[in-house]
Amino acid sequence: MDNSDVIHSHNGRTISSNSELSSGDFIEAYCKDTLVHRGDVTDIAPNHELFWIQDVLTGGRRLLDIAELEIRKPARAHLSF
């Protein structure tokens, strides 16, 4: 069985600008291909390419910078941990 489409759908779509985000979007943030943050977007600072999430990995609110991390919108529904 070919799993290439499963792997692709898991990775989702890479976000390059805040204009692609909306409050409530679920995102994952990666640093060097390591998942470091995951959660729902709560606020967006559009002129600075910054946004806040409620991180389900740490339980805290995090300010993320699109220039510093690879931001992905997973293709599948997320599971909260």
mmCIF file of N, CA and C in Angstrom:
data_model
loop_
_atom_site.group_PDB
_atom_site.id
_atom_site.type_symbol
_atom_site.label_atom_id
_atom_site.label_comp_id
_atom_site.label_asym_id
_atom_site.label_seq_id
_atom_site.Cartn_x
_atom_site.Cartn_y
_atom_site.Cartn_z
ATOM 1 N N MET A 1 0.842 -1.195 0.000
ATOM 2 C CA MET A 1 0.000 0.000 0.000
ATOM 3 C C MET A 1 0.880 1.248 0.000
ATOM 4 N N ASP A 2 0.575 2.191 -0.848
ATOM 5 C CA ASP A 2 1.331 3.437 -0.940
ATOM 6 C C ASP A 2 0.833 4.426 0.104
ATOM 7 N N ASN A 3 1.729 4.854 1.018
ATOM 8 C CA ASN A 3 1.359 5.785 2.085
ATOM 9 C C ASN A 3 1.776 7.221 1.796
ATOM 10 N N SER A 4 2.244 7.512 0.584
ATOM 11 C CA SER A 4 2.748 8.857 0.298
ATOM 12 C C SER A 4 1.685 9.928 0.474
ATOM 13 N N ASP A 5 0.429 9.623 0.127
ATOM 14 C CA ASP A 5 -0.618 10.625 0.289
ATOM 15 C C ASP A 5 -0.959 10.836 1.757
ATOM 16 N N VAL A 6 -0.808 9.805 2.584
ATOM 17 C CA VAL A 6 -1.052 9.937 4.022
ATOM 18 C C VAL A 6 0.007 10.840 4.636
ATOM 19 N N ILE A 7 1.253 10.618 4.268
ATOM 20 C CA ILE A 7 2.336 11.453 4.795
ATOM 21 C C ILE A 7 2.140 12.898 4.355
ATOM 22 N N HIS A 8 1.787 13.098 3.084
ATOM 23 C CA HIS A 8 1.579 14.458 2.584
ATOM 24 C C HIS A 8 0.439 15.155 3.320
ATOM 25 N N SER A 9 -0.663 14.439 3.528
ATOM 26 C CA SER A 9 -1.805 15.079 4.185
ATOM 27 C C SER A 9 -1.503 15.379 5.640
ATOM 28 N N HIS A 10 -0.628 14.595 6.253
ATOM 29 C CA HIS A 10 -0.255 14.853 7.643
ATOM 30 C C HIS A 10 0.555 16.144 7.752
ATOM 31 N N ASN A 11 1.432 16.384 6.776
ATOM 32 C CA ASN A 11 2.278 17.568 6.819
ATOM 33 C C ASN A 11 1.491 18.856 6.640
ATOM 34 N N GLY A 12 0.411 18.806 5.887
ATOM 35 C CA GLY A 12 -0.413 19.988 5.701
ATOM 36 C C GLY A 12 0.226 21.011 4.786
ATOM 37 N N ARG A 13 -0.267 22.227 4.916
ATOM 38 C CA ARG A 13 0.157 23.331 4.050
ATOM 39 C C ARG A 13 1.036 24.281 4.846
ATOM 40 N N THR A 14 2.164 24.692 4.273
ATOM 41 C CA THR A 14 3.065 25.634 4.927
ATOM 42 C C THR A 14 2.542 27.055 4.753
ATOM 43 N N ILE A 15 2.553 27.809 5.836
ATOM 44 C CA ILE A 15 2.071 29.190 5.869
ATOM 45 C C ILE A 15 3.268 30.128 5.737
ATOM 46 N N SER A 16 3.176 31.101 4.830
ATOM 47 C CA SER A 16 4.289 32.030 4.635
ATOM 48 C C SER A 16 3.959 33.463 5.045
ATOM 49 N N SER A 17 2.686 33.735 5.370
ATOM 50 C CA SER A 17 2.274 35.086 5.741
ATOM 51 C C SER A 17 1.076 35.033 6.681
ATOM 52 N N ASN A 18 0.981 36.038 7.545
ATOM 53 C CA ASN A 18 -0.179 36.140 8.440
ATOM 54 C C ASN A 18 -1.485 36.270 7.672
ATOM 55 N N SER A 19 -1.424 36.739 6.442
ATOM 56 C CA SER A 19 -2.653 36.883 5.654
ATOM 57 C C SER A 19 -3.315 35.530 5.388
ATOM 58 N N GLU A 20 -2.582 34.444 5.596
ATOM 59 C CA GLU A 20 -3.118 33.096 5.407
ATOM 60 C C GLU A 20 -3.727 32.527 6.688
ATOM 61 N N LEU A 21 -3.669 33.295 7.782
ATOM 62 C CA LEU A 21 -4.167 32.829 9.077
ATOM 63 C C LEU A 21 -5.413 33.587 9.508
ATOM 64 N N SER A 22 -6.234 32.913 10.288
ATOM 65 C CA SER A 22 -7.407 33.523 10.916
ATOM 66 C C SER A 22 -7.476 33.038 12.354
ATOM 67 N N SER A 23 -8.072 33.840 13.217
ATOM 68 C CA SER A 23 -8.290 33.397 14.593
ATOM 69 C C SER A 23 -9.074 32.097 14.568
ATOM 70 N N GLY A 24 -8.640 31.150 15.383
ATOM 71 C CA GLY A 24 -9.288 29.848 15.448
ATOM 72 C C GLY A 24 -8.622 28.786 14.592
ATOM 73 N N ASP A 25 -7.740 29.193 13.653
ATOM 74 C CA ASP A 25 -7.021 28.206 12.841
ATOM 75 C C ASP A 25 -6.119 27.367 13.736
ATOM 76 N N PHE A 26 -6.062 26.082 13.476
ATOM 77 C CA PHE A 26 -5.146 25.199 14.186
ATOM 78 C C PHE A 26 -3.851 25.131 13.394
ATOM 79 N N ILE A 27 -2.710 25.370 14.054
ATOM 80 C CA ILE A 27 -1.413 25.347 13.376
ATOM 81 C C ILE A 27 -0.425 24.484 14.156
ATOM 82 N N GLU A 28 0.636 24.122 13.475
ATOM 83 C CA GLU A 28 1.787 23.481 14.094
ATOM 84 C C GLU A 28 3.003 24.306 13.702
ATOM 85 N N ALA A 29 3.933 24.508 14.646
ATOM 86 C CA ALA A 29 5.151 25.272 14.387
ATOM 87 C C ALA A 29 6.355 24.350 14.550
ATOM 88 N N TYR A 30 7.236 24.388 13.550
ATOM 89 C CA TYR A 30 8.404 23.520 13.542
ATOM 90 C C TYR A 30 9.685 24.343 13.511
ATOM 91 N N CYS A 31 10.691 23.838 14.201
ATOM 92 C CA CYS A 31 12.042 24.395 14.146
ATOM 93 C C CYS A 31 12.954 23.252 13.724
ATOM 94 N N LYS A 32 13.573 23.370 12.576
ATOM 95 C CA LYS A 32 14.436 22.313 12.034
ATOM 96 C C LYS A 32 13.724 20.967 12.022
ATOM 97 N N ASP A 33 12.511 20.949 11.513
ATOM 98 C CA ASP A 33 11.683 19.746 11.369
ATOM 99 C C ASP A 33 11.269 19.104 12.691
ATOM 100 N N THR A 34 11.410 19.825 13.794
ATOM 101 C CA THR A 34 10.951 19.343 15.098
ATOM 102 C C THR A 34 9.746 20.162 15.523
ATOM 103 N N LEU A 35 8.658 19.482 15.868
ATOM 104 C CA LEU A 35 7.455 20.169 16.338
ATOM 105 C C LEU A 35 7.745 20.837 17.675
ATOM 106 N N VAL A 36 7.562 22.168 17.742
ATOM 107 C CA VAL A 36 7.837 22.895 18.986
ATOM 108 C C VAL A 36 6.595 23.545 19.580
ATOM 109 N N HIS A 37 5.593 23.829 18.761
ATOM 110 C CA HIS A 37 4.337 24.421 19.240
ATOM 111 C C HIS A 37 3.193 23.898 18.388
ATOM 112 N N ARG A 38 2.024 23.793 19.024
ATOM 113 C CA ARG A 38 0.817 23.334 18.320
ATOM 114 C C ARG A 38 -0.375 23.951 19.028
ATOM 115 N N GLY A 39 -1.302 24.541 18.268
ATOM 116 C CA GLY A 39 -2.490 25.087 18.907
ATOM 117 C C GLY A 39 -3.311 25.971 17.996
ATOM 118 N N ASP A 40 -4.339 26.560 18.600
ATOM 119 C CA ASP A 40 -5.252 27.446 17.878
ATOM 120 C C ASP A 40 -4.743 28.882 17.892
ATOM 121 N N VAL A 41 -4.820 29.545 16.741
ATOM 122 C CA VAL A 41 -4.467 30.962 16.638
ATOM 123 C C VAL A 41 -5.489 31.766 17.443
ATOM 124 N N THR A 42 -4.983 32.664 18.315
ATOM 125 C CA THR A 42 -5.885 33.490 19.123
ATOM 126 C C THR A 42 -5.888 34.946 18.690
ATOM 127 N N ASP A 43 -4.730 35.474 18.283
ATOM 128 C CA ASP A 43 -4.602 36.877 17.852
ATOM 129 C C ASP A 43 -3.542 36.969 16.769
ATOM 130 N N ILE A 44 -3.669 37.989 15.913
ATOM 131 C CA ILE A 44 -2.734 38.186 14.806
ATOM 132 C C ILE A 44 -2.278 39.638 14.781
ATOM 133 N N ALA A 45 -0.955 39.849 14.607
ATOM 134 C CA ALA A 45 -0.384 41.186 14.411
ATOM 135 C C ALA A 45 0.049 41.259 12.944
ATOM 136 N N PRO A 46 -0.857 41.634 12.041
ATOM 137 C CA PRO A 46 -0.613 41.501 10.604
ATOM 138 C C PRO A 46 0.560 42.305 10.053
ATOM 139 N N ASN A 47 0.863 43.439 10.621
ATOM 140 C CA ASN A 47 1.958 44.259 10.088
ATOM 141 C C ASN A 47 3.331 43.783 10.537
ATOM 142 N N HIS A 48 3.362 42.796 11.416
ATOM 143 C CA HIS A 48 4.640 42.338 11.972
ATOM 144 C C HIS A 48 4.907 40.861 11.729
ATOM 145 N N GLU A 49 3.974 40.162 11.051
ATOM 146 C CA GLU A 49 4.084 38.720 10.801
ATOM 147 C C GLU A 49 4.258 37.938 12.104
ATOM 148 N N LEU A 50 3.573 38.405 13.139
ATOM 149 C CA LEU A 50 3.538 37.738 14.437
ATOM 150 C C LEU A 50 2.111 37.309 14.725
ATOM 151 N N PHE A 51 1.968 36.226 15.495
ATOM 152 C CA PHE A 51 0.638 35.807 15.927
ATOM 153 C C PHE A 51 0.758 35.006 17.215
ATOM 154 N N TRP A 52 -0.342 34.935 17.931
ATOM 155 C CA TRP A 52 -0.387 34.209 19.195
ATOM 156 C C TRP A 52 -1.208 32.944 19.025
ATOM 157 N N ILE A 53 -0.791 31.897 19.756
ATOM 158 C CA ILE A 53 -1.579 30.668 19.813
ATOM 159 C C ILE A 53 -1.771 30.273 21.270
ATOM 160 N N GLN A 54 -2.763 29.447 21.508
ATOM 161 C CA GLN A 54 -2.909 28.756 22.783
ATOM 162 C C GLN A 54 -2.286 27.386 22.554
ATOM 163 N N ASP A 55 -1.079 27.194 23.088
ATOM 164 C CA ASP A 55 -0.275 26.003 22.813
ATOM 165 C C ASP A 55 -0.788 24.794 23.589
ATOM 166 N N VAL A 56 -1.196 23.747 22.868
ATOM 167 C CA VAL A 56 -1.682 22.541 23.545
ATOM 168 C C VAL A 56 -0.537 21.690 24.079
ATOM 169 N N LEU A 57 0.689 21.920 23.615
ATOM 170 C CA LEU A 57 1.830 21.157 24.113
ATOM 171 C C LEU A 57 2.276 21.643 25.484
ATOM 172 N N THR A 58 2.231 22.959 25.699
ATOM 173 C CA THR A 58 2.707 23.526 26.972
ATOM 174 C C THR A 58 1.580 24.048 27.847
ATOM 175 N N GLY A 59 0.413 24.272 27.245
ATOM 176 C CA GLY A 59 -0.713 24.833 27.986
ATOM 177 C C GLY A 59 -0.696 26.348 28.070
ATOM 178 N N GLY A 60 0.361 26.973 27.555
ATOM 179 C CA GLY A 60 0.490 28.425 27.637
ATOM 180 C C GLY A 60 0.180 29.129 26.332
ATOM 181 N N ARG A 61 0.105 30.436 26.436
ATOM 182 C CA ARG A 61 -0.081 31.280 25.252
ATOM 183 C C ARG A 61 1.301 31.608 24.708
ATOM 184 N N ARG A 62 1.476 31.505 23.404
ATOM 185 C CA ARG A 62 2.782 31.714 22.775
ATOM 186 C C ARG A 62 2.686 32.721 21.641
ATOM 187 N N LEU A 63 3.687 33.601 21.573
ATOM 188 C CA LEU A 63 3.832 34.539 20.464
ATOM 189 C C LEU A 63 4.787 33.897 19.463
ATOM 190 N N LEU A 64 4.330 33.727 18.233
ATOM 191 C CA LEU A 64 5.142 33.084 17.203
ATOM 192 C C LEU A 64 5.442 34.054 16.071
ATOM 193 N N ASP A 65 6.630 33.887 15.496
ATOM 194 C CA ASP A 65 7.114 34.722 14.400
ATOM 195 C C ASP A 65 7.251 33.848 13.155
ATOM 196 N N ILE A 66 6.535 34.197 12.110
ATOM 197 C CA ILE A 66 6.572 33.410 10.878
ATOM 198 C C ILE A 66 7.982 33.351 10.291
ATOM 199 N N ALA A 67 8.796 34.376 10.498
ATOM 200 C CA ALA A 67 10.153 34.390 9.959
ATOM 201 C C ALA A 67 11.088 33.430 10.700
ATOM 202 N N GLU A 68 10.734 33.061 11.926
ATOM 203 C CA GLU A 68 11.612 32.226 12.750
ATOM 204 C C GLU A 68 11.266 30.742 12.730
ATOM 205 N N LEU A 69 10.035 30.408 12.383
ATOM 206 C CA LEU A 69 9.561 29.027 12.453
ATOM 207 C C LEU A 69 8.873 28.635 11.155
ATOM 208 N N GLU A 70 8.809 27.346 10.898
ATOM 209 C CA GLU A 70 7.992 26.856 9.788
ATOM 210 C C GLU A 70 6.603 26.591 10.346
ATOM 211 N N ILE A 71 5.616 27.304 9.823
ATOM 212 C CA ILE A 71 4.241 27.200 10.312
ATOM 213 C C ILE A 71 3.447 26.361 9.319
ATOM 214 N N ARG A 72 2.747 25.358 9.832
ATOM 215 C CA ARG A 72 1.942 24.484 8.981
ATOM 216 C C ARG A 72 0.510 24.424 9.488
ATOM 217 N N LYS A 73 -0.411 24.363 8.536
ATOM 218 C CA LYS A 73 -1.818 24.067 8.836
ATOM 219 C C LYS A 73 -2.014 22.599 8.487
ATOM 220 N N PRO A 74 -2.169 21.744 9.487
ATOM 221 C CA PRO A 74 -2.347 20.318 9.193
ATOM 222 C C PRO A 74 -3.597 20.074 8.347
ATOM 223 N N ALA A 75 -3.507 19.110 7.457
ATOM 224 C CA ALA A 75 -4.635 18.786 6.580
ATOM 225 C C ALA A 75 -5.723 18.024 7.318
ATOM 226 N N ARG A 76 -5.365 17.333 8.359
ATOM 227 C CA ARG A 76 -6.317 16.532 9.117
ATOM 228 C C ARG A 76 -6.787 17.280 10.346
ATOM 229 N N ALA A 77 -7.905 16.852 10.879
ATOM 230 C CA ALA A 77 -8.398 17.406 12.147
ATOM 231 C C ALA A 77 -7.382 17.078 13.232
ATOM 232 N N HIS A 78 -7.157 18.016 14.157
ATOM 233 C CA HIS A 78 -6.168 17.820 15.211
ATOM 234 C C HIS A 78 -6.772 17.129 16.426
ATOM 235 N N LEU A 79 -5.881 16.555 17.209
ATOM 236 C CA LEU A 79 -6.269 15.951 18.476
ATOM 237 C C LEU A 79 -5.614 16.747 19.583
ATOM 238 N N SER A 80 -6.348 17.128 20.586
ATOM 239 C CA SER A 80 -5.772 17.833 21.729
ATOM 240 C C SER A 80 -5.203 16.814 22.697
ATOM 241 N N PHE A 81 -4.067 17.155 23.286
ATOM 242 C CA PHE A 81 -3.423 16.262 24.254
ATOM 243 C C PHE A 81 -3.563 16.808 25.644
#
